[in-house]
Amino acid sequence: MIRKYNKETSFPNRTIRLIKYVTKGKEEFASLETKTKNAGKPY
């Protein structure tokens, strides 16, 4: 029981870190995507 409780308390921190990492990656990908789209435009 104690082990399970410890896992559950450490879980939110991990999730927040993962979400931050994922959103950062998505933002970087989005900016990269817009850059390539703008570069592909003739005007």
Coordinates of N, CA and C in Angstrom, one line a residue:
M1 N 0.8 -1.2 0.0 CA 0.0 0.0 0.0 C 0.9 1.3 0.0
I2 N 1.9 1.3 0.8 CA 2.8 2.4 0.9 C 3.4 2.7 -0.5
R3 N 3.9 1.7 -1.1 CA 4.6 1.8 -2.4 C 3.6 2.4 -3.4
K4 N 2.4 1.9 -3.4 CA 1.4 2.4 -4.3 C 1.1 3.9 -4.1
Y5 N 1.0 4.3 -2.8 CA 0.7 5.7 -2.4 C 1.9 6.6 -2.9
N6 N 3.1 6.1 -2.8 CA 4.3 6.9 -3.2 C 4.2 7.1 -4.7
K7 N 3.9 6.1 -5.4 CA 3.8 6.2 -6.9 C 2.7 7.3 -7.3
E8 N 1.6 7.2 -6.6 CA 0.5 8.2 -6.9 C 0.9 9.6 -6.6
T9 N 1.7 9.8 -5.5 CA 2.1 11.2 -5.2 C 3.1 11.7 -6.2
S10 N 4.0 10.8 -6.7 CA 5.0 11.3 -7.6 C 4.5 11.4 -9.0
F11 N 3.3 10.9 -9.2 CA 2.7 10.8 -10.6 C 2.4 12.2 -11.2
P12 N 1.7 13.1 -10.4 CA 1.3 14.4 -11.0 C 2.5 15.2 -11.5
N13 N 3.6 15.2 -10.7 CA 4.8 15.9 -11.1 C 5.3 15.4 -12.5
R14 N 5.4 14.1 -12.6 CA 5.8 13.5 -13.9 C 4.9 13.9 -15.0
T15 N 3.6 13.9 -14.7 CA 2.6 14.2 -15.8 C 2.8 15.6 -16.2
I16 N 2.9 16.5 -15.2 CA 3.1 18.0 -15.6 C 4.4 18.2 -16.4
R17 N 5.4 17.5 -16.0 CA 6.7 17.6 -16.7 C 6.5 17.1 -18.1
L18 N 5.8 16.0 -18.3 CA 5.6 15.4 -19.6 C 4.7 16.3 -20.5
I19 N 3.7 16.9 -19.9 CA 2.8 17.8 -20.6 C 3.6 19.0 -21.1
K20 N 4.4 19.6 -20.2 CA 5.2 20.7 -20.5 C 6.1 20.4 -21.7
Y21 N 6.7 19.2 -21.6 CA 7.7 18.8 -22.7 C 6.9 18.6 -24.0
V22 N 5.7 18.0 -23.9 CA 5.0 17.8 -25.2 C 4.5 19.1 -25.8
T23 N 4.0 20.0 -24.9 CA 3.5 21.3 -25.5 C 4.7 22.1 -26.1
K24 N 5.8 22.0 -25.4 CA 7.0 22.7 -26.0 C 7.4 22.1 -27.3
G25 N 7.3 20.8 -27.4 CA 7.6 20.1 -28.7 C 6.6 20.5 -29.8
K26 N 5.4 20.6 -29.4 CA 4.3 20.9 -30.3 C 4.5 22.4 -30.8
E27 N 4.8 23.3 -29.9 CA 5.0 24.7 -30.3 C 6.2 24.8 -31.2
E28 N 7.3 24.1 -30.9 CA 8.5 24.1 -31.8 C 8.1 23.6 -33.2
F29 N 7.4 22.5 -33.2 CA 7.0 21.9 -34.5 C 6.1 22.8 -35.2
A30 N 5.2 23.5 -34.5 CA 4.2 24.4 -35.2 C 5.0 25.6 -35.8
S31 N 5.9 26.2 -35.1 CA 6.7 27.3 -35.6 C 7.6 26.8 -36.8
L32 N 8.1 25.6 -36.7 CA 8.9 25.0 -37.8 C 8.0 24.9 -39.0
E33 N 6.7 24.4 -38.8 CA 5.8 24.2 -39.9 C 5.4 25.5 -40.6
T34 N 5.2 26.5 -39.8 CA 4.8 27.8 -40.4 C 6.0 28.4 -41.2
K35 N 7.2 28.2 -40.6 CA 8.4 28.6 -41.4 C 8.5 28.0 -42.7
T36 N 8.3 26.7 -42.8 CA 8.4 25.9 -44.0 C 7.3 26.3 -45.0
K37 N 6.1 26.6 -44.4 CA 4.9 27.0 -45.2 C 5.2 28.3 -45.9
N38 N 5.7 29.3 -45.0 CA 6.0 30.6 -45.6 C 7.1 30.6 -46.6
A39 N 8.1 29.7 -46.4 CA 9.2 29.6 -47.3 C 8.8 29.0 -48.6
G40 N 7.7 28.2 -48.6 CA 7.2 27.5 -49.8 C 6.4 28.5 -50.6
K41 N 5.9 29.6 -50.0 CA 5.0 30.5 -50.8 C 5.9 31.3 -51.7
P42 N 5.4 31.6 -52.9 CA 6.1 32.4 -53.9 C 6.0 33.9 -53.6
Y43 N 5.0 34.3 -52.8 CA 4.9 35.7 -52.5 C 5.3 36.0 -51.0

